[in-house]
Short mmCIF file of C-alpha atoms in Angstrom, two decimals:
data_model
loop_
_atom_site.label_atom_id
_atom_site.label_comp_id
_atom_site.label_asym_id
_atom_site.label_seq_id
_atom_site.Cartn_x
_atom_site.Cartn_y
_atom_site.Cartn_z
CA UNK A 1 0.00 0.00 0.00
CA UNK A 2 2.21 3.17 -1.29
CA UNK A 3 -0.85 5.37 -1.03
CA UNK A 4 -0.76 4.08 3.01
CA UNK A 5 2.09 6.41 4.08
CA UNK A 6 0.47 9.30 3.30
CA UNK A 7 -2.98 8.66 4.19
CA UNK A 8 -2.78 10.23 7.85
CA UNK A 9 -1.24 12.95 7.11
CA UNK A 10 -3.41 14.19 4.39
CA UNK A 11 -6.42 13.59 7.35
CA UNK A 12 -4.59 15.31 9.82
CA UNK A 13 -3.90 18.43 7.50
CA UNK A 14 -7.38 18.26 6.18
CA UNK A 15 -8.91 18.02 9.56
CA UNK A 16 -7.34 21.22 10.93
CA UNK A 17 -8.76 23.53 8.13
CA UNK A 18 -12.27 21.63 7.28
CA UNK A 19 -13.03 19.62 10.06
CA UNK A 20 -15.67 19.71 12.81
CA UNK A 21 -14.31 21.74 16.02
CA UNK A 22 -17.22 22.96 17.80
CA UNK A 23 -19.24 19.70 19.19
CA UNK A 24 -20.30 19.87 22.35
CA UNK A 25 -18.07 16.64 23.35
CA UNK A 26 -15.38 18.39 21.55
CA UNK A 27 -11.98 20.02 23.05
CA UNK A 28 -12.19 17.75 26.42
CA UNK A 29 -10.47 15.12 27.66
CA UNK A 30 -12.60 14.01 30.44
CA UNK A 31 -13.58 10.40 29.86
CA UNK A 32 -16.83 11.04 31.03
CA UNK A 33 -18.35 13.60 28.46
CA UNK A 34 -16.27 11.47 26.09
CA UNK A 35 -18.05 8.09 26.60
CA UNK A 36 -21.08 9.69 26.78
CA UNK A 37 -20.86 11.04 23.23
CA UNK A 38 -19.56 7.95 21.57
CA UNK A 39 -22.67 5.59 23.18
CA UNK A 40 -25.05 8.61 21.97
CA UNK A 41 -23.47 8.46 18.66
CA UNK A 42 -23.95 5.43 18.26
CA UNK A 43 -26.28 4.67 14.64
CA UNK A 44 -27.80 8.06 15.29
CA UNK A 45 -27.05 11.61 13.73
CA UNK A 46 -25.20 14.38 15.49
CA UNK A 47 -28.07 16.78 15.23
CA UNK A 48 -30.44 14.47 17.19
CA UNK A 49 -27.83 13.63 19.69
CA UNK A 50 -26.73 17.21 20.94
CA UNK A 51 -29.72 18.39 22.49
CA UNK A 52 -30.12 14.79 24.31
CA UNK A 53 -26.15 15.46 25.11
CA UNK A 54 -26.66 18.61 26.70
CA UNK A 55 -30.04 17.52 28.76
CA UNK A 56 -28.17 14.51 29.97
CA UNK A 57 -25.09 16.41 31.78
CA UNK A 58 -27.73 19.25 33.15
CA UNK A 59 -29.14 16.32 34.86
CA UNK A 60 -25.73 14.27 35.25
CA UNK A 61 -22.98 16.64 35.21
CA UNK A 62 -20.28 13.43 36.67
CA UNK A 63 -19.98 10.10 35.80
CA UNK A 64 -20.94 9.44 39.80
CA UNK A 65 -23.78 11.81 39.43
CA UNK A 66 -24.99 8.77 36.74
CA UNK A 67 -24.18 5.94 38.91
CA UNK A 68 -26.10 7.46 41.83
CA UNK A 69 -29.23 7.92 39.62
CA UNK A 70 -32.35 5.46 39.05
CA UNK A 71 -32.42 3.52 36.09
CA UNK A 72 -35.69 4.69 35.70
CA UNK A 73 -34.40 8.46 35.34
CA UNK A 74 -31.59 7.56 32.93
CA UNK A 75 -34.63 5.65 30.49
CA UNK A 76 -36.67 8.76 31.28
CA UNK A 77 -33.97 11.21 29.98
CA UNK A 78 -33.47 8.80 27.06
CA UNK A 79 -36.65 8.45 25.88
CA UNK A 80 -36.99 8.99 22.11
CA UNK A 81 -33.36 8.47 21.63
CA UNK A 82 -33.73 4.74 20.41
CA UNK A 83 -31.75 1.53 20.98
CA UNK A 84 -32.60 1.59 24.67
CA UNK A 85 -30.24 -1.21 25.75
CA UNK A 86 -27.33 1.57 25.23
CA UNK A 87 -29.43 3.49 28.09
CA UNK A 88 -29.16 0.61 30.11
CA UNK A 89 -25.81 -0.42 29.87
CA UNK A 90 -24.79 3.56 30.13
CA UNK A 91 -25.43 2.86 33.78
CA UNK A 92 -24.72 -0.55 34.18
CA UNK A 93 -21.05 0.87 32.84
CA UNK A 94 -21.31 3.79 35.38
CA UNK A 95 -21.69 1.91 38.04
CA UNK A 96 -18.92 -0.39 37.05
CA UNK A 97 -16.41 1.90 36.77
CA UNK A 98 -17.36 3.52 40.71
CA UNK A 99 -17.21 -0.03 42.06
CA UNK A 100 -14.74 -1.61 40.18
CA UNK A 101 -12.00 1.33 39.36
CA UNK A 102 -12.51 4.10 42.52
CA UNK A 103 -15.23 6.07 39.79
CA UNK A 104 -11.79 6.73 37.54
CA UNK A 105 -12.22 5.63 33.89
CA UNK A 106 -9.38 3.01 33.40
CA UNK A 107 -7.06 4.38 30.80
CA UNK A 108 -6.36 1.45 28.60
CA UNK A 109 -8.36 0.33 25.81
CA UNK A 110 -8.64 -3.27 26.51
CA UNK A 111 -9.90 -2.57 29.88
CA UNK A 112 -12.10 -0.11 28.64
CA UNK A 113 -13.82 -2.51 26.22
CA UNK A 114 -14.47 -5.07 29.35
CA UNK A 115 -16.71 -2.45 31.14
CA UNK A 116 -20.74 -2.91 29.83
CA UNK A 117 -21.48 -1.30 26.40
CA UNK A 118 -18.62 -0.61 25.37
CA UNK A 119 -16.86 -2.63 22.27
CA UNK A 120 -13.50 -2.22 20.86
CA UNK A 121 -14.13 0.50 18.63
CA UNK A 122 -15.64 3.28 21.31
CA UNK A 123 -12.82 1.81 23.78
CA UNK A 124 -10.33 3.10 20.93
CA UNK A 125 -11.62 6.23 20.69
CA UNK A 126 -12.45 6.86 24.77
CA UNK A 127 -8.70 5.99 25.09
CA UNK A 128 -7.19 8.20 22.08
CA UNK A 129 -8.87 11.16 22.48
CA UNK A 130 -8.81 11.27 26.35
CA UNK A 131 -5.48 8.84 27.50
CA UNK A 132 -3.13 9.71 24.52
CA UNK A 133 -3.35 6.17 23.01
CA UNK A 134 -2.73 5.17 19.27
CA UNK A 135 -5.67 3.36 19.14
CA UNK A 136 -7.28 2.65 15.39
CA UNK A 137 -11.47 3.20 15.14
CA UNK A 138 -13.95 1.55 13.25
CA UNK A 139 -17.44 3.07 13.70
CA UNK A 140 -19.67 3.31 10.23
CA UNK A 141 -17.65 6.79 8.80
CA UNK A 142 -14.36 5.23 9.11
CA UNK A 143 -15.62 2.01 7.49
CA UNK A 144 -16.86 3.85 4.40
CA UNK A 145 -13.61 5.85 4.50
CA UNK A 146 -11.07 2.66 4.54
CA UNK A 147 -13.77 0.75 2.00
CA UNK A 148 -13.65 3.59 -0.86
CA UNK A 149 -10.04 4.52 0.18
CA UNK A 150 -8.69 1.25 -0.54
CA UNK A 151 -11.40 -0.79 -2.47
CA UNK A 152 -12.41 -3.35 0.23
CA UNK A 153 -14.76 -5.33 -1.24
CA UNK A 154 -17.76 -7.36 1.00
CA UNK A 155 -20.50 -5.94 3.38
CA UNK A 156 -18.36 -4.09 6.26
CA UNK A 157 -20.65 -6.11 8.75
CA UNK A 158 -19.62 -9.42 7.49
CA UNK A 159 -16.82 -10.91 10.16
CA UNK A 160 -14.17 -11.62 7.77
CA UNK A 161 -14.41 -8.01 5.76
CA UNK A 162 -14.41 -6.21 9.83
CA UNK A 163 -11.48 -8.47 10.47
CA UNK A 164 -9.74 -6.99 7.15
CA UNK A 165 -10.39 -3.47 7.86
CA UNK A 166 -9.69 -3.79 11.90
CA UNK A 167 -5.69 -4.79 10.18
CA UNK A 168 -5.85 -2.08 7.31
CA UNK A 169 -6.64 0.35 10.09
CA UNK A 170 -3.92 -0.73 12.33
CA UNK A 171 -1.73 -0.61 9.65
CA UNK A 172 -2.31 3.26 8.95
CA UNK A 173 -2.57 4.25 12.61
CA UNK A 174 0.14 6.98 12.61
CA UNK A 175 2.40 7.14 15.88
CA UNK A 176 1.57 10.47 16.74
CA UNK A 177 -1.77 12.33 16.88
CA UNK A 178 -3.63 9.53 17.36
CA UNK A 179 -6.81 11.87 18.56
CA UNK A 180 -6.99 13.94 15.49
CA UNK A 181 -6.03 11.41 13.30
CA UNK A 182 -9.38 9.56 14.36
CA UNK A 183 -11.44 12.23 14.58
CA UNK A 184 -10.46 13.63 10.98
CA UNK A 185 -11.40 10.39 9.88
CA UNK A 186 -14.96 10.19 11.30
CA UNK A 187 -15.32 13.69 10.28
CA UNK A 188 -14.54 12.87 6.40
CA UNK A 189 -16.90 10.39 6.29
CA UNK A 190 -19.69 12.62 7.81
CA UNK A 191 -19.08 15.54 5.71
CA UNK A 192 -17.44 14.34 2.79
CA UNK A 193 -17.49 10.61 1.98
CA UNK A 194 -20.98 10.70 2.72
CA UNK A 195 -23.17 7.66 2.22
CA UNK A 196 -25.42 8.95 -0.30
CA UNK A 197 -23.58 11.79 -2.20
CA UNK A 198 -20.06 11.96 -1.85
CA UNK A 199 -18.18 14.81 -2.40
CA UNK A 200 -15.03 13.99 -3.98
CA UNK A 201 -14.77 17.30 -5.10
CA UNK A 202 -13.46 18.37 -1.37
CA UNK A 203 -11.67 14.98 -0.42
CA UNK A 204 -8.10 15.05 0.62
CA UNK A 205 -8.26 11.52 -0.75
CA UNK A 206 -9.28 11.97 -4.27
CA UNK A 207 -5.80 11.35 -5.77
CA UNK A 208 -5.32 8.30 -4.55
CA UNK A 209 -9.24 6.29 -3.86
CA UNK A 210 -9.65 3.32 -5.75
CA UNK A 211 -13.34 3.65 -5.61
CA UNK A 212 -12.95 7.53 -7.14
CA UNK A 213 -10.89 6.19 -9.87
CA UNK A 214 -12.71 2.79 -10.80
CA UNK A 215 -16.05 4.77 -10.73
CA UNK A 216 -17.58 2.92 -7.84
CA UNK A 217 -18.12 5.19 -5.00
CA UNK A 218 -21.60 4.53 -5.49
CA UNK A 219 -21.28 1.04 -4.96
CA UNK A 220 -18.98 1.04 -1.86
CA UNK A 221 -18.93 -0.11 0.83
CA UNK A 222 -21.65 -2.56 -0.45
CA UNK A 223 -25.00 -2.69 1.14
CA UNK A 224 -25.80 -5.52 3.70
CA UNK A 225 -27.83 -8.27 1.87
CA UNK A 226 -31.33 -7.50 1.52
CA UNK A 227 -34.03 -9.41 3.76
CA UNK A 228 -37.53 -9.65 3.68
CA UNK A 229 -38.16 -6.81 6.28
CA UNK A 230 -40.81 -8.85 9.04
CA UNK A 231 -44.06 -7.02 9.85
CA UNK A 232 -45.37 -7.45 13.59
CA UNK A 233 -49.16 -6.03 15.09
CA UNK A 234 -49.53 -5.14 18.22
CA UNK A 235 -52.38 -3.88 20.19
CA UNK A 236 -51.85 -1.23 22.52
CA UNK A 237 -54.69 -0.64 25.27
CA UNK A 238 -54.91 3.53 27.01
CA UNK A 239 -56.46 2.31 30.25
CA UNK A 240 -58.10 6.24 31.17
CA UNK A 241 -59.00 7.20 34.20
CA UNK A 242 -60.21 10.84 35.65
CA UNK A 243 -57.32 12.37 33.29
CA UNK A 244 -55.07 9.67 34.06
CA UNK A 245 -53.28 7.41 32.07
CA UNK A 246 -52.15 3.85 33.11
CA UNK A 247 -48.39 2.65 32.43
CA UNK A 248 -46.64 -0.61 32.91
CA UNK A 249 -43.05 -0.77 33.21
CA UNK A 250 -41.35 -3.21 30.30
CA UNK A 251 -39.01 -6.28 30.75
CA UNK A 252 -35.65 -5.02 30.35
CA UNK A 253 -35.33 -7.55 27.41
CA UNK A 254 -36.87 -6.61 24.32
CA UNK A 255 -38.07 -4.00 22.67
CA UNK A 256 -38.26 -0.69 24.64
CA UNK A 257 -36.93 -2.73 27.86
CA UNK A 258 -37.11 -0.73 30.94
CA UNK A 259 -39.22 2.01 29.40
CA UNK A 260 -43.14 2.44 30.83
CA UNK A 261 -45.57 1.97 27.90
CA UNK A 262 -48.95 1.36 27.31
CA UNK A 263 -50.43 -2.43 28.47
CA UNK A 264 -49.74 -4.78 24.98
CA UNK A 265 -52.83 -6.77 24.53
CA UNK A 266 -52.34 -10.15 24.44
CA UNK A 267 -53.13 -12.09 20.56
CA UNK A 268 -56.95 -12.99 20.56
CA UNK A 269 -57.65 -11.75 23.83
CA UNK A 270 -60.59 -9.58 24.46
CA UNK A 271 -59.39 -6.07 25.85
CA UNK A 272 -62.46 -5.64 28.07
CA UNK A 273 -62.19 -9.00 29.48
CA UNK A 274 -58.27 -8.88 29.69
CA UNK A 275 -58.06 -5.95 31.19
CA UNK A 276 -60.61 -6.39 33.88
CA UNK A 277 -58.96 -9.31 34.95
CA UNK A 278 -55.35 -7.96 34.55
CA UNK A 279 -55.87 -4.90 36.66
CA UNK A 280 -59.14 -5.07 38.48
CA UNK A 281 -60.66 -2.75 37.14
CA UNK A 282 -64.02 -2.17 35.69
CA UNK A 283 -64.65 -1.48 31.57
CA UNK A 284 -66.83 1.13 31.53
CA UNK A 285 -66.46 2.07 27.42
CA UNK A 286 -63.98 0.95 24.35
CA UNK A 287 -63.12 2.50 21.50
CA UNK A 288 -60.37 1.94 18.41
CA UNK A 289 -57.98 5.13 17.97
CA UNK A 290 -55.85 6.20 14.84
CA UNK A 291 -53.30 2.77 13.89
CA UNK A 292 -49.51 4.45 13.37
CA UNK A 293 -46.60 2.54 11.97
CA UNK A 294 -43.33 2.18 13.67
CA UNK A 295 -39.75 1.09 12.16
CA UNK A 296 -37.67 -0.57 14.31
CA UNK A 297 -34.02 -2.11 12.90
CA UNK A 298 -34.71 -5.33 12.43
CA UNK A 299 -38.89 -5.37 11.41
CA UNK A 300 -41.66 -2.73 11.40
CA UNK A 301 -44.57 -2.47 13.86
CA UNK A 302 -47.90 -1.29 13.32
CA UNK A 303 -49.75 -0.52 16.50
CA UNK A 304 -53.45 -0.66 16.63
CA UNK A 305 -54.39 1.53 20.41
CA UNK A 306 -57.48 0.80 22.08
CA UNK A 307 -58.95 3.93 24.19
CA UNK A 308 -60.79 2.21 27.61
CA UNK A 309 -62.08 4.07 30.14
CA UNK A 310 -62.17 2.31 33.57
CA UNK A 311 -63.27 2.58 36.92
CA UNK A 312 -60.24 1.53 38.66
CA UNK A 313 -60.39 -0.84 42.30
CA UNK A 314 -59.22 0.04 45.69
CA UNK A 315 -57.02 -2.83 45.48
CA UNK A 316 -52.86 -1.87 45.51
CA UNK A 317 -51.40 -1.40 42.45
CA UNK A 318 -49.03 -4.29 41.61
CA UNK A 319 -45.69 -3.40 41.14
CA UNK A 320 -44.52 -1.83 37.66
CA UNK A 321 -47.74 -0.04 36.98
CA UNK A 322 -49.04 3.44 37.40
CA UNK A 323 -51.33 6.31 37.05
CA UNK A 324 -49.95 9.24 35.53
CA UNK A 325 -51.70 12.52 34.56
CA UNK A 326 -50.44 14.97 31.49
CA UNK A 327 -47.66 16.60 33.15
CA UNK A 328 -46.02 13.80 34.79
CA UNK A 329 -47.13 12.08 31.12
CA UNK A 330 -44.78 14.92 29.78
CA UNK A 331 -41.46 13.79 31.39
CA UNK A 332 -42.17 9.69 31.95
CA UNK A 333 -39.51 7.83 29.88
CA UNK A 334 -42.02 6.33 26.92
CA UNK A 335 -41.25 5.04 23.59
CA UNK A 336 -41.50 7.30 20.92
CA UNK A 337 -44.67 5.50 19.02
CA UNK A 338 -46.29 5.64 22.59
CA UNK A 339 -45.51 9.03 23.21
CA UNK A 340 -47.31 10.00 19.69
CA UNK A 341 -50.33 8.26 21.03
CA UNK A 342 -50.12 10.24 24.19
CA UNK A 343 -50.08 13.20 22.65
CA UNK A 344 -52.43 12.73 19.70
CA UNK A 345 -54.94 11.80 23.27
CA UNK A 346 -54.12 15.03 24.90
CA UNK A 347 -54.56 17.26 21.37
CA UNK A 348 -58.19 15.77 21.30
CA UNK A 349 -59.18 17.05 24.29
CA UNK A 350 -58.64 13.46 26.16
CA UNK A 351 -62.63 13.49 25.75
CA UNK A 352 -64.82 10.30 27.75
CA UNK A 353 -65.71 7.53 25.11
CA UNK A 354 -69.67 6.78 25.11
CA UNK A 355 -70.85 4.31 27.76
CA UNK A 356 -71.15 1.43 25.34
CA UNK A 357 -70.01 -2.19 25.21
CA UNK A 358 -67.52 -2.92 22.49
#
């Protein structure tokens, strides 16, 4: 690779004229703000992270801050971010590093990668930009980078392509400026060797990129092979009550695990009969609302609600179940699709349903 010895320092040069400089996780080296960025980053876009960024340290200015916090508050603050399991871990990880390393990040990367959440690539980075290690990365930009760059053929996902690219990186790790080095990379492929239009035009690469030169910048890195994308139903029941609305907590497996939603109906069961038995209460009216579709990863859910309005026992609540009203509605950690349910409720006035059997 003759092109290889150059490719840093074209980055690095690059990077201090057109590269990003003003994130909010930017110009710090505490591990903290650091490791909080890469796990937000994560498969979602800067824009939607930074305000989530920002609201998380107001709440959780220091990593023990985190740790000391309910679970429940960390989903709460995360709702509408996605991928909840990186919610979860984010604190499993906090609380890791108080118990197992005196609430001081460890400082090398293979130690880093051991704590929960956190794989190779964002141990690299945590460890580079905050430690001083030479450390290569591999998140999605610097994939499509290396792919185009040097013409790695095969789906970037598939073990024995990551393997290649995990070597070609180490091999053009430079052995100083390890920080910039990664971030100018991440920051080509975000703003230059974009996904969907590339512009070669501004790339510090264009001299020597096999996929500029063979015409095929369109077609790499190639796409993961297509699958039938599964479609799911799922019933959603608003158990209503004097203004309130009922939530269950979910299993922390799954989708939206740890979040409080709105009761799932059961396949085939009758929502009057289920939901008398399932929380004491009496039906007093049900009604269909407004079906929305949801895309998840991996398949697509279409969510059918059911509006009931109940006249709820004296008997205790069970555990994982509550009664919220609008403004406690307003900052509960719910799904996304559930929170467009909630709202859609509260823009119609949240009006009785007709005392009718369904």
């Amino acid at each position: 690779m003759p092109q290889a010895r150059s490719f840093a320092a074209r980055l690095i040069r690059w990077h201090k004229r057109h590269g990003r400089h003003d994130m909010p996780w930017q110009n710090t080296t505490d591990p903290y703000r650091v490791w909080l960025s890469e796990i937000m980053l994560q498969q979602t876009q800067v824009a939607t992270v930074v305000p989530y960024y920002e609201r998380f340290l107001r709440h959780f200015p220091r990593l023990a801050d985190l740790a000391a916090a309910p679970v429940d508050d960390v989903m709460a603050l995360w709702s509408g971010l996605g991928y909840y399991a990186r919610a979860r871990n984010l604190h499993a990880c906090a609380l890791a590093v108080m118990r197992e390393h005196g609430g001081e990040f460890p400082h090398h990367p293979d130690v880093i990668a051991g704590l929960p959440g956190i794989g190779r690539s964002t141990a690299n980075s945590i460890a580079t930009f905050c430690f001083g290690a030479q450390a290569p990365i591999l998140d999605g930009n610097v994939k499509r980078v290396l792919c185009r760059a040097f013409g790695v053929e095969g789906f970037a996902g598939n073990s024995v392509v990551e393997k290649r690219l995990w070597r070609l990186a180490g091999e053009l790790m430079p052995k100083r400026d390890g920080g910039t080095y990664n971030q100018a990379q991440m920051d080509l492929g975000a703003t230059v060797c974009k996904r969907g239009k590339p512009r070669c035009e501004s790339c510090p690469l264009d001299d020597i990129c096999v996929a500029l030169a063979s015409g095929r910048t369109g077609e790499l890195p190639e796409p993961k092979p297509r699958k039938a994308i599964p479609r799911r139903e799922a019933t959603l029941l608003v158990l209503r009550h004097e203004g309130r609305i009922l939530l269950e907590t979910r299993p922390p497996a799954g989708i939206w695990g740890g979040l409080l939603s709105l009761p799932e109906l059961p396949e085939a069961a009758d929502a009057r009969q289920w939901a008398t038995r399932r929380f004491a209460c009496r039906v007093i009216a049900v009604a269909p609302a407004p079906t929305l579709d949801h895309a998840f990863s991996h398949f697509r859910l279409r969510i059918a609600p059911l509006l009931l309005d109940v006249e709820p026992s004296s008997a205790a609540m069970e555990p994982g179940l509550c009664w919220l009203n609008d403004e406690e509605l307003a900052t509960a950690g719910v799904p996304a699709p559930v929170r467009r349910i909630l709202e859609g409720l509260q823009a119609s006035g949240n009006r009785p349903l007709p005392s009718r059997k369904r």
